Amino acid sequence: MSGRFYITTPIYYVNARPHLGHAYTTILADVVSRFHRMTGDATYFLTGTDEHGDKIVQAAQKEGMSPRAYVDEISGLFRNLWPELHIRYDQFIRTTDPSHKAVVKDILQRIYNEGDIYFSEYEGLYCFGCERFYTERELVDGKCPDHEVAPEAIKESNYFFKMSRYQQWLIDHIEAHPDFIRPERYKNEVLAFLREPLEDLCISRPKSRLQWGITLPFDENYVTYVWFDALLNYVSALGYPTGDLFHQFWPAAQHIVAKDILKPHGIYWPIMLKAAGIPLYHHLNVHGYWNIAESKMSKSLGNVVEPLELKNKYGLDAFRFFLMRDMVFGLDSSFSEDALVGRINADLANDLGNLFSRVIAMARKYFDGVVPTPTAHTGPESGLNLMQEAADCLEQYRKAMDNFQFHKAMMAVWAFIGQMNKYVDVTAPWELAKQSGARNELETVIYNLLEGLRIVSGLIHPVMPDTGAKMQRHLGQDPDAPFYRMDTLSKWGTLPSGNRLPKAIALFPRIEQTPDPAPAVDTAGAAELREPKPEIDMETLQRMDLRVATIIRAEPIQRAKKLLKLEVDVGERRTIVAGISGSYRPEDLEGKQVVVVANLKPAKLMGTVSDGMVLAAVGDTGLSLVTVDHAIDPGTPVQ
Ligand code: MSP
């Protein structure tokens, strides 16, 4: 339904403190809801905590607290963390809220009245960690796959929800709506599961075993199974069945979850909705896990990443950007601080930060800090039309955001930033400034760049709201106005000429990586290298001893991602360390002939002495080694 958007996160269990995984899902929901606000959609964003069940009682006992006091405390940690990460939710729901409990009872009664809940004795294998029964088939080596403990055999009379009755209906619905569950791999996973007979779901727990739950409306000796309670938060929060919010937003519902809770959301939940006579949600969006060095993040492994620590160390916007840019939605990703620093230095400090400060500095230098008036928007014959580039970027960005492909949306913005960097090089404003007849051209070039930056500031708003606002302020705009509205972003030429530009600041200072020294050749330095260098004479040039070298062996250097150790033949054997691993694999280099500076003073890089330097062309997207046209003796001089 266009014009409305309702997004939810899972409601998190309060048996553990919030970590990177919870922060990722919730930041993602924030990014999506900010994006929908940009497009003008009425948007509602729900998050909260899941507070009933065995797990919570056990965690409270461990802390020596009553369940009530314990859930209040941990729920508070979640609720207070989100604003620190600039997550703007509309509602924070708790399953212990009286209004939620009333809705759970109401829906249970409806389904019971319809005859979809029955009472029966059941003997089965129960995992207390998962709070559910397992079938033999689901166990791995006789153990619960999640908790790796053997479930206990228990026999109990309980209430069951007739899920089996809806199995074929659900298959038909998923097949008729191919993006009901997305990305596709998770739809396929659910369909594969539905190929086996669906067992009815045990939805009660006897009070003799568990009291911390919502009492069944039709039998006070039982409480509700935690998933039956938790899933209903998505409608209870909207005031089901009569609330205005429910009427306004439920038809536009989309959920975000990770793959761990695909089954409850992809199977139980649609069937519960159908049985209760509530229309289904629109999309279930399923993402992968953040792993730490290939293993799952867990308290027991001691590798839990604290979001606030990362925020304090690297800055909030950089942290949010990294999460959105580095995870391909749907797939697992490996988290490391090295990768985070790499992104900050390359994408943020170098590509965006340098462009921003260079353009503002040029506008201040050539136009006294006032946005010039362009003569024509398309600008000079540079082979680049920034207005068209911006339109293409907007289109790709919008499509990617609608499809939950956040990394692609960011790539589209960074491709545009790359084009702007290229535009600076090609138009060379510093040259135009020297030519008396090129004033109009210079005005247009600088205007186009400032206008491009205005568009970038709006497009990054969902992911980096502070940086977007900072850029606006430095473009002489009101940072509190809704500068990120899609309709203004798509109108080229909106930045008013005459705006005064305050002195530029460094948006993202570079982070020095102590274990990774600046490599011999580093694409991150491309922008600095681009500036013309002062003239040199023949004598200076001839002091360089350039030679052809044959690469004999190439191998990575531990702890230095960009560096390769090269054994070369330059008429003699040498070791050269080169920062080229982003563009070349070691196995592709062996036998290649390259050009090296043979008389460069040796330097120690990551414990290896580099005796010379390999030459390469360094561009924004990677580097290309300087080679010779046909095979020639190693050691041959290059002049
Ligand atoms: N309480 C249930 C959800 C009920 S929703 C009606 C629950 N809670 S949880 O605290 O375990 O949260 C699980 C969710 O936290 C995942 O689905 C995901 O959104 C997030 N993540 C937890 N660990 C994660 C990673 N390592 N990586 C990415 N997201 C992860 O399940």
XYZ file of C-alpha atoms and ligand atoms in Angstrom:
670
model
C 0.000 0.000 0.000
C 1.650 3.249 -1.073
C 1.781 6.229 1.231
C 1.894 4.121 4.420
C 4.679 2.142 5.940
C 4.838 0.078 9.119
C 8.157 -1.493 10.131
C 8.942 -3.701 13.105
C 12.019 -5.275 14.665
C 11.861 -8.497 16.653
C 11.079 -7.759 20.276
C 14.270 -8.754 22.033
C 14.514 -11.187 24.913
C 15.501 -9.464 28.109
C 17.774 -12.276 29.244
C 20.851 -10.543 27.836
C 22.179 -7.040 27.309
C 21.837 -5.506 23.844
C 24.745 -6.282 21.496
C 25.844 -5.603 17.920
C 23.271 -8.013 16.433
C 20.323 -6.290 18.120
C 21.796 -2.911 17.200
C 22.104 -3.935 13.535
C 18.452 -4.954 13.175
C 17.217 -1.866 14.981
C 19.478 0.559 13.073
C 18.290 -1.102 9.892
C 14.664 -0.504 10.848
C 15.596 3.102 11.584
C 17.264 3.460 8.175
C 14.225 2.024 6.405
C 11.794 4.195 8.288
C 13.863 7.336 7.662
C 13.950 6.397 3.979
C 10.151 6.067 3.879
C 9.793 9.415 5.616
C 12.029 10.860 2.872
C 9.621 9.620 0.242
C 6.706 11.218 2.066
C 5.125 8.000 3.369
C 3.332 8.094 6.710
C 5.630 5.800 8.684
C 5.375 3.910 11.960
C 8.336 2.135 13.558
C 7.882 -0.371 16.376
C 10.430 -2.088 18.562
C 10.348 -3.501 22.080
C 11.124 -6.367 24.431
C 9.902 -9.933 24.878
C 9.637 -10.512 28.605
C 7.796 -13.749 29.437
C 8.858 -17.393 29.566
C 11.321 -19.820 31.169
C 14.429 -18.127 29.790
C 13.611 -14.869 31.521
C 12.720 -16.497 34.840
C 16.019 -18.374 34.816
C 18.003 -15.226 33.995
C 16.242 -13.318 36.806
C 16.980 -16.123 39.270
C 20.621 -16.057 38.296
C 20.741 -12.366 39.164
C 18.849 -12.983 42.409
C 16.040 -10.708 41.262
C 12.279 -11.040 40.872
C 11.217 -11.459 37.224
C 9.397 -8.120 37.411
C 12.402 -6.122 38.663
C 14.698 -7.961 36.279
C 12.655 -7.349 33.118
C 12.236 -3.682 34.037
C 15.975 -3.295 34.263
C 16.994 -5.066 31.059
C 14.119 -3.679 29.026
C 15.327 -0.237 30.157
C 18.798 -0.987 28.760
C 17.315 -1.597 25.318
C 14.969 1.372 25.447
C 17.728 3.756 26.518
C 20.315 2.474 24.084
C 18.318 3.176 20.916
C 18.232 6.988 21.178
C 22.018 6.924 21.733
C 22.300 5.264 18.331
C 19.931 7.900 16.862
C 17.222 5.326 16.379
C 13.883 7.094 16.275
C 11.202 4.539 17.008
C 7.563 5.515 17.377
C 6.699 2.975 20.025
C 8.524 0.675 22.399
C 6.302 -2.248 23.317
C 6.788 -4.649 26.234
C 4.935 -7.941 26.417
C 4.292 -7.199 30.089
C 2.224 -4.112 29.120
C -1.393 -4.611 30.245
C -2.727 -3.509 26.843
C -0.641 -6.175 25.096
C -1.793 -8.879 27.499
C -5.427 -7.960 26.834
C -4.941 -8.362 23.065
C -3.217 -11.748 23.495
C -6.164 -12.996 25.524
C -8.661 -11.607 23.033
C -6.989 -13.313 20.057
C -6.547 -16.623 21.885
C -10.247 -16.593 22.695
C -11.176 -15.854 19.063
C -9.064 -18.723 17.742
C -10.365 -21.028 20.475
C -13.949 -20.109 19.573
C -13.216 -20.930 15.933
C -12.207 -24.435 17.008
C -8.525 -24.091 16.031
C -7.233 -24.740 19.548
C -7.697 -28.151 21.163
C -6.631 -29.885 24.408
C -4.572 -33.054 24.309
C -1.979 -35.088 26.101
C 1.437 -34.898 24.560
C 4.645 -36.695 25.159
C 7.662 -35.197 23.541
C 11.240 -34.007 23.636
C 11.437 -30.551 25.148
C 14.371 -28.125 24.934
C 14.181 -25.713 27.846
C 16.540 -23.281 26.109
C 14.216 -22.976 23.090
C 11.089 -23.431 25.169
C 9.659 -25.815 22.662
C 9.179 -29.467 21.774
C 11.447 -30.994 19.152
C 10.739 -33.832 16.768
C 13.439 -36.525 16.395
C 13.984 -35.308 12.855
C 14.894 -31.800 13.944
C 17.609 -32.927 16.373
C 21.269 -33.102 15.398
C 22.996 -36.106 16.967
C 20.094 -36.310 19.377
C 20.683 -32.728 20.532
C 18.938 -29.397 20.053
C 20.874 -27.725 17.193
C 20.837 -24.335 18.923
C 21.712 -25.271 22.479
C 23.601 -28.477 21.768
C 22.006 -30.263 24.710
C 19.794 -33.339 24.587
C 16.145 -32.364 25.105
C 14.220 -33.901 27.994
C 11.319 -36.297 27.450
C 8.235 -34.821 29.094
C 4.594 -35.846 29.132
C 1.992 -33.170 29.607
C -1.569 -32.200 28.819
C -1.565 -29.001 26.829
C -3.424 -26.833 24.337
C -2.531 -27.156 20.677
C -3.007 -24.836 17.718
C -4.177 -26.610 14.548
C -1.470 -25.337 12.233
C -1.728 -28.417 10.031
C -5.110 -27.204 8.843
C -3.498 -24.173 7.218
C -0.458 -25.821 5.674
C -1.663 -25.907 2.063
C -3.186 -22.443 2.333
C 0.204 -21.052 3.452
C 2.080 -22.788 0.633
C -0.391 -21.323 -1.866
C -0.057 -17.858 -0.368
C 3.749 -17.913 -0.507
C 3.729 -19.181 -4.058
C 1.235 -16.545 -5.150
C 3.261 -13.772 -3.441
C 6.889 -14.559 -4.256
C 8.261 -11.650 -2.228
C 6.151 -12.338 0.867
C 9.370 -13.647 2.425
C 12.549 -12.076 1.082
C 15.331 -12.532 0.059
C 14.369 -15.586 -1.932
C 16.654 -18.039 -0.135
C 14.500 -17.707 2.988
C 11.270 -18.115 1.055
C 12.738 -21.338 -0.295
C 13.712 -22.416 3.196
C 10.163 -21.949 4.439
C 8.704 -23.753 1.433
C 11.129 -26.639 1.971
C 9.972 -26.871 5.549
C 6.346 -26.866 4.438
C 6.980 -29.837 2.173
C 6.991 -32.021 5.317
C 3.780 -32.469 7.303
C 3.313 -29.498 9.655
C 2.792 -30.478 13.276
C 0.305 -28.660 15.467
C 1.878 -26.128 17.798
C 1.762 -26.568 21.563
C 0.687 -23.107 22.756
C 0.366 -23.538 26.508
C 2.559 -24.244 29.512
C 1.050 -25.591 32.760
C 1.335 -23.111 35.608
C 2.796 -25.888 37.739
C 5.912 -25.463 35.585
C 5.820 -21.810 34.523
C 3.908 -18.890 35.936
C 5.648 -15.958 34.294
C 3.323 -15.641 31.309
C -0.136 -14.616 30.170
C -2.928 -16.803 31.557
C -5.040 -18.537 28.900
C -8.474 -16.900 28.786
C -10.172 -20.312 28.643
C -8.106 -22.191 31.283
C -6.499 -20.450 34.215
C -4.211 -23.385 34.973
C -2.103 -22.547 31.943
C -0.038 -19.676 30.580
C 0.535 -18.920 26.898
C 3.588 -20.235 25.040
C 6.024 -17.340 24.681
C 5.951 -17.203 20.857
C 2.169 -17.051 20.732
C 2.397 -14.105 23.115
C 5.387 -12.378 21.463
C 4.270 -12.438 17.811
C 1.041 -10.697 18.698
C 2.980 -7.578 19.750
C 2.954 -6.503 16.116
C -0.805 -5.980 16.205
C -1.339 -5.231 19.893
C 1.004 -2.236 19.573
C -1.357 -0.746 16.984
C -4.391 -1.138 19.220
C -5.912 -4.184 17.496
C -8.800 -4.571 16.720
C -10.253 -1.068 16.789
C -7.274 1.281 17.129
C -6.735 4.006 14.533
C -3.113 2.982 14.193
C -4.207 -0.542 13.396
C -6.461 0.604 10.570
C -3.892 3.024 9.263
C -0.738 0.931 9.431
C -1.477 -2.781 9.633
C -2.182 -3.122 5.895
C 1.337 -1.751 5.249
C 3.194 -4.028 7.687
C 6.731 -5.237 7.083
C 8.819 -7.158 9.579
C 12.589 -7.389 9.908
C 14.116 -10.432 11.590
C 17.328 -12.451 11.352
C 17.364 -15.996 10.041
C 17.259 -17.449 13.601
C 13.574 -16.671 13.903
C 12.467 -17.365 10.364
C 10.186 -20.255 11.301
C 8.019 -18.463 13.875
C 7.680 -15.467 11.529
C 7.350 -17.337 8.248
C 5.052 -20.128 9.478
C 3.428 -19.638 12.908
C 2.705 -15.948 12.455
C 0.891 -16.005 9.081
C -1.152 -18.973 10.270
C -2.035 -17.215 13.527
C -3.143 -14.159 11.571
C -5.242 -16.245 9.208
C -6.876 -18.150 12.064
C -7.655 -14.880 13.874
C -9.136 -13.358 10.696
C -6.463 -10.652 10.430
C -4.988 -9.793 7.007
C -1.396 -10.936 6.523
C 1.670 -8.741 6.722
C 3.222 -7.532 3.450
C 6.830 -8.651 3.656
C 9.010 -10.588 6.004
C 12.558 -9.275 5.481
C 15.179 -11.699 6.710
C 18.833 -10.879 7.280
C 21.881 -12.971 8.135
C 24.157 -12.948 11.154
C 27.028 -10.772 12.109
C 29.740 -13.207 13.045
C 32.972 -12.479 14.801
C 35.871 -14.102 12.990
C 33.560 -16.749 11.485
C 31.956 -17.729 14.803
C 28.612 -16.789 16.221
C 28.592 -13.941 18.705
C 27.804 -15.317 22.124
C 28.278 -14.579 25.782
C 29.902 -17.953 26.345
C 32.511 -17.353 23.614
C 33.187 -13.945 25.179
C 33.114 -12.225 21.773
C 30.058 -10.039 22.221
C 30.471 -6.658 20.550
C 29.053 -3.666 22.432
C 27.519 -1.077 20.117
C 28.196 1.856 22.443
C 31.886 1.086 22.590
C 32.085 1.220 18.807
C 30.112 4.436 18.718
C 32.420 6.044 21.246
C 35.544 4.859 19.509
C 34.693 5.515 15.857
C 31.685 7.851 15.843
C 28.055 6.926 15.450
C 27.575 7.731 11.768
C 30.664 5.778 10.727
C 29.420 2.788 12.723
C 25.936 2.964 11.174
C 27.401 3.358 7.695
C 29.663 0.353 8.131
C 26.767 -1.874 9.218
C 24.650 -0.908 6.220
C 27.476 -0.921 3.682
C 29.239 -4.106 4.680
C 26.387 -6.558 5.126
C 24.662 -7.873 2.042
C 21.097 -8.127 3.307
C 20.248 -11.790 3.726
C 23.820 -13.096 3.984
C 26.086 -13.496 6.992
C 28.864 -10.981 7.486
C 32.016 -11.007 9.500
C 32.547 -8.098 11.838
C 36.017 -6.719 12.495
C 37.313 -3.356 13.641
C 39.900 -3.505 10.855
C 37.159 -3.668 8.256
C 35.344 -0.799 9.985
C 38.501 1.353 9.963
C 39.088 0.438 6.312
C 35.623 1.735 5.378
C 36.030 4.900 7.406
C 39.344 5.744 5.774
C 38.443 4.817 2.212
C 34.754 5.661 1.775
C 34.198 8.287 4.424
C 37.449 10.176 5.037
C 38.825 9.859 1.539
C 36.003 9.693 -1.005
C 33.331 11.774 0.704
C 35.302 13.784 3.271
C 38.012 14.970 0.885
C 35.537 15.845 -1.853
C 33.446 17.856 0.577
C 36.324 19.865 2.021
C 37.959 20.420 -1.370
C 34.768 21.713 -2.973
C 33.899 24.021 -0.090
C 37.497 25.257 0.038
C 37.404 26.034 -3.706
C 34.066 27.831 -3.410
C 35.480 29.921 -0.575
C 38.668 30.661 -2.473
C 37.144 31.521 -5.856
C 33.784 32.967 -4.800
C 34.369 34.345 -1.311
C 32.317 31.579 0.250
C 29.118 32.362 -1.667
C 27.344 29.745 -3.807
C 27.850 31.006 -7.404
C 25.170 31.257 -10.058
C 25.632 28.661 -12.789
C 25.290 29.759 -16.377
C 24.070 26.348 -17.475
C 23.428 23.359 -15.257
C 25.092 20.823 -17.465
C 28.430 22.586 -17.180
C 31.449 22.539 -19.413
C 32.418 19.849 -21.888
C 33.913 17.521 -19.337
C 32.339 14.379 -20.690
C 30.491 14.187 -17.390
C 27.011 15.447 -16.771
C 26.541 15.611 -12.999
C 22.835 16.382 -13.328
C 22.350 13.126 -15.242
C 24.645 11.224 -12.870
C 22.554 12.445 -9.939
C 19.322 11.339 -11.616
C 20.781 7.858 -12.279
C 22.046 7.613 -8.727
C 18.636 8.584 -7.310
C 16.915 5.945 -9.372
C 19.287 3.167 -8.346
C 19.228 4.297 -4.735
C 15.469 4.262 -4.535
C 15.165 0.859 -6.120
C 17.802 -0.635 -3.840
C 16.253 0.858 -0.699
C 12.791 -0.411 -1.656
C 14.256 -3.884 -2.091
C 16.195 -3.896 1.179
C 19.529 -3.811 -0.666
C 21.195 -1.248 1.532
C 24.735 -1.992 0.449
C 23.654 -1.366 -3.154
C 22.002 1.921 -2.225
C 25.250 3.048 -0.597
C 27.246 1.842 -3.595
C 25.057 3.970 -5.859
C 25.765 7.050 -3.731
C 29.473 6.302 -3.685
C 29.540 5.812 -7.445
C 28.088 9.333 -7.723
C 30.721 10.627 -5.276
C 33.334 8.934 -7.492
C 31.933 10.767 -10.527
C 32.130 14.057 -8.668
C 35.752 13.407 -7.752
C 36.417 12.665 -11.391
C 34.584 15.859 -12.400
C 36.950 17.870 -10.184
C 39.942 16.287 -11.907
C 38.624 16.679 -15.427
C 37.338 20.231 -15.104
C 40.385 21.277 -13.009
C 38.831 24.374 -11.381
C 42.298 25.583 -10.325
C 43.156 25.896 -14.029
C 39.860 27.615 -14.868
C 40.571 30.120 -12.089
C 43.784 31.102 -13.841
C 42.068 31.763 -17.181
C 40.424 35.154 -17.521
C 37.699 33.999 -19.924
C 36.648 30.966 -17.910
C 34.720 32.651 -15.084
C 31.312 31.354 -16.238
C 32.662 27.898 -16.595
C 34.185 28.032 -13.116
C 30.859 29.228 -11.653
C 29.049 26.323 -13.232
C 31.599 23.731 -12.179
C 31.604 24.841 -8.548
C 27.822 25.193 -8.474
C 27.374 21.681 -9.870
C 29.710 20.230 -7.269
C 27.942 22.009 -4.408
C 24.578 20.874 -5.773
C 25.888 17.306 -6.019
C 26.944 17.513 -2.382
C 23.470 18.723 -1.430
C 22.019 15.599 -3.013
C 24.565 13.365 -1.295
C 23.750 14.959 2.076
C 20.090 13.990 1.597
C 20.771 10.476 0.340
C 22.980 9.623 3.291
C 20.429 10.969 5.780
C 18.808 7.609 6.621
C 22.159 6.003 7.372
C 24.143 9.001 8.640
C 21.626 11.594 9.837
C 24.231 13.733 11.648
C 26.610 13.902 8.721
C 23.782 14.797 6.337
C 22.803 17.689 8.626
C 26.427 18.806 9.041
C 26.865 18.932 5.269
C 23.677 20.947 4.927
C 24.908 23.492 7.454
C 28.139 23.866 5.507
C 26.217 24.360 2.287
C 24.537 27.321 3.951
C 21.253 25.448 4.437
C 19.025 24.911 7.476
C 20.061 21.519 8.910
C 16.750 21.200 10.744
C 14.641 21.501 7.578
C 13.621 18.250 5.848
C 16.426 18.612 3.310
C 16.327 14.870 2.617
C 12.854 14.832 1.067
C 13.048 12.822 -2.128
C 11.113 15.456 -4.109
C 13.701 18.171 -3.386
C 16.594 15.789 -3.915
C 15.369 14.940 -7.368
C 15.130 18.586 -8.454
C 18.549 19.550 -9.790
C 19.394 23.180 -9.137
C 17.644 23.532 -5.787
C 20.666 24.823 -3.859
C 20.156 28.602 -3.782
C 22.909 30.689 -5.358
C 23.981 33.283 -2.829
C 24.022 30.881 0.162
C 27.000 31.658 2.370
C 29.355 28.763 2.997
C 31.039 28.485 6.370
C 34.571 27.100 6.494
C 34.609 23.385 5.759
C 35.328 20.908 8.482
C 36.764 17.396 8.198
C 33.624 15.248 8.142
C 35.539 12.076 8.991
C 39.086 12.311 10.221
C 41.269 9.470 8.999
C 41.927 6.784 11.554
C 45.534 5.755 11.819
C 45.870 1.986 11.888
C 48.917 1.145 13.936
C 49.263 -2.466 12.825
C 48.818 -1.587 9.130
C 51.346 1.103 8.110
C 50.668 3.069 4.957
C 51.424 0.558 2.234
C 53.767 1.239 -0.634
C 50.859 1.851 -2.993
C 47.495 2.647 -1.529
C 44.337 3.401 -3.492
C 43.028 5.323 -0.479
C 45.616 7.962 -1.327
C 44.351 8.385 -4.894
C 42.778 11.781 -4.304
C 45.934 13.266 -2.812
C 47.995 11.887 -5.687
C 45.731 13.511 -8.218
C 46.761 17.068 -7.394
C 49.370 18.260 -9.917
C 52.900 18.195 -8.470
C 55.559 20.886 -8.900
C 57.843 20.689 -11.945
C 61.078 18.710 -11.731
C 64.119 18.881 -13.946
C 65.714 16.119 -16.025
C 68.433 15.671 -13.470
C 65.915 14.897 -10.727
C 64.134 12.403 -12.949
C 67.356 10.656 -13.854
C 68.156 10.086 -10.206
C 65.410 7.468 -10.183
C 66.612 3.977 -11.115
C 63.580 2.415 -12.799
C 63.902 -1.224 -13.853
C 61.907 -4.135 -15.157
C 61.366 -6.837 -12.537
C 59.908 -10.317 -12.867
C 57.732 -11.407 -9.945
C 58.898 -14.816 -8.801
C 56.641 -15.326 -5.826
C 53.873 -13.358 -4.082
C 52.379 -14.035 -0.670
C 50.109 -12.181 1.751
C 51.544 -10.592 4.883
C 49.847 -11.626 8.115
C 47.845 -8.849 9.847
C 48.322 -6.421 6.937
C 45.373 -6.837 4.635
C 46.581 -4.629 1.801
C 50.163 -5.814 1.629
C 51.783 -8.528 -0.433
C 55.377 -9.674 -0.085
C 56.917 -10.012 -3.541
C 60.099 -11.917 -4.373
C 61.332 -10.271 -7.578
C 64.166 -10.596 -10.028
C 65.614 -7.156 -10.967
C 68.804 -8.614 -12.298
C 69.237 -9.721 -8.715
C 66.814 -11.210 -6.185
C 65.007 -8.698 -4.005
C 62.033 -8.533 -1.651
C 59.532 -5.759 -2.221
C 56.425 -5.125 -0.139
C 53.510 -3.740 -2.183
C 50.067 -2.529 -1.087
C 48.268 -4.165 -3.966
C 46.337 -7.054 -2.476
C 43.013 -5.206 -2.915
C 43.480 -5.475 -6.703
C 45.646 -8.579 -7.214
C 45.663 -12.128 -5.919
C 49.116 -13.566 -5.177
C 48.597 -16.438 -7.601
C 47.880 -14.029 -10.476
C 51.147 -12.170 -10.023
C 53.740 -14.866 -10.397
C 55.639 -14.487 -13.683
C 54.327 -10.960 -14.304
C 56.833 -8.313 -15.383
C 56.470 -4.972 -13.627
C 58.357 -1.707 -13.311
C 60.060 -0.939 -10.005
C 61.961 1.948 -8.454
C 65.143 0.039 -7.736
C 67.071 2.655 -5.797
C 64.448 3.599 -3.186
C 65.863 3.587 0.339
C 64.810 0.265 1.951
C 61.994 0.524 4.523
C 60.576 -1.961 7.016
C 56.845 -2.664 6.562
C 55.119 -5.023 9.003
C 58.430 -6.582 9.922
C 59.550 -7.136 6.305
C 62.236 -5.011 4.673
C 61.027 -3.697 1.333
C 63.886 -3.058 -1.068
C 62.312 -0.980 -3.813
C 58.816 -0.006 -4.930
C 56.481 -1.398 -7.559
C 54.812 1.206 -9.819
C 51.065 1.198 -10.379
C 48.343 3.493 -11.637
C 46.145 4.332 -8.651
C 42.468 5.016 -9.269
C 39.352 5.322 -7.147
C 38.249 1.809 -7.767
C 41.553 0.021 -7.559
C 45.014 -0.024 -9.000
C 46.697 -1.333 -12.108
C 50.345 -2.382 -12.184
C 52.692 -0.756 -14.683
C 53.933 -3.565 -16.933
C 56.045 -3.888 -20.079
C 54.650 -4.397 -23.541
C 56.482 -7.657 -24.214
C 58.824 -9.943 -22.282
C 62.257 -8.460 -21.619
C 65.223 -9.376 -19.410
C 64.667 -8.648 -15.761
C 66.820 -5.725 -14.618
C 66.463 -3.854 -17.951
C 66.458 -0.096 -17.205
C 63.294 1.918 -17.914
C 63.842 5.474 -19.106
N 12.220 -12.635 21.451
C 12.495 -13.242 20.197
C 11.839 -12.480 19.065
C 10.366 -12.342 19.186
S 9.719 -11.390 17.885
C 8.085 -11.558 17.999
C 13.995 -13.264 19.968
N 14.728 -12.393 20.650
S 16.325 -12.232 20.560
O 16.702 -11.329 21.606
O 16.954 -13.495 20.551
O 16.593 -11.495 19.230
C 16.841 -12.159 18.024
C 17.117 -11.127 16.964
O 18.236 -10.297 17.361
C 17.527 -11.671 15.628
O 16.433 -12.119 14.870
C 18.207 -10.454 15.037
O 17.266 -9.498 14.678
C 18.999 -9.941 16.217
N 20.281 -10.598 16.319
C 20.760 -11.281 17.386
N 22.026 -11.719 17.105
C 22.378 -11.346 15.866
C 23.565 -11.439 15.087
N 24.646 -12.040 15.508
N 23.554 -10.861 13.873
C 22.476 -10.188 13.395
N 21.361 -10.074 14.094
C 21.227 -10.725 15.286
O 14.432 -14.043 19.149
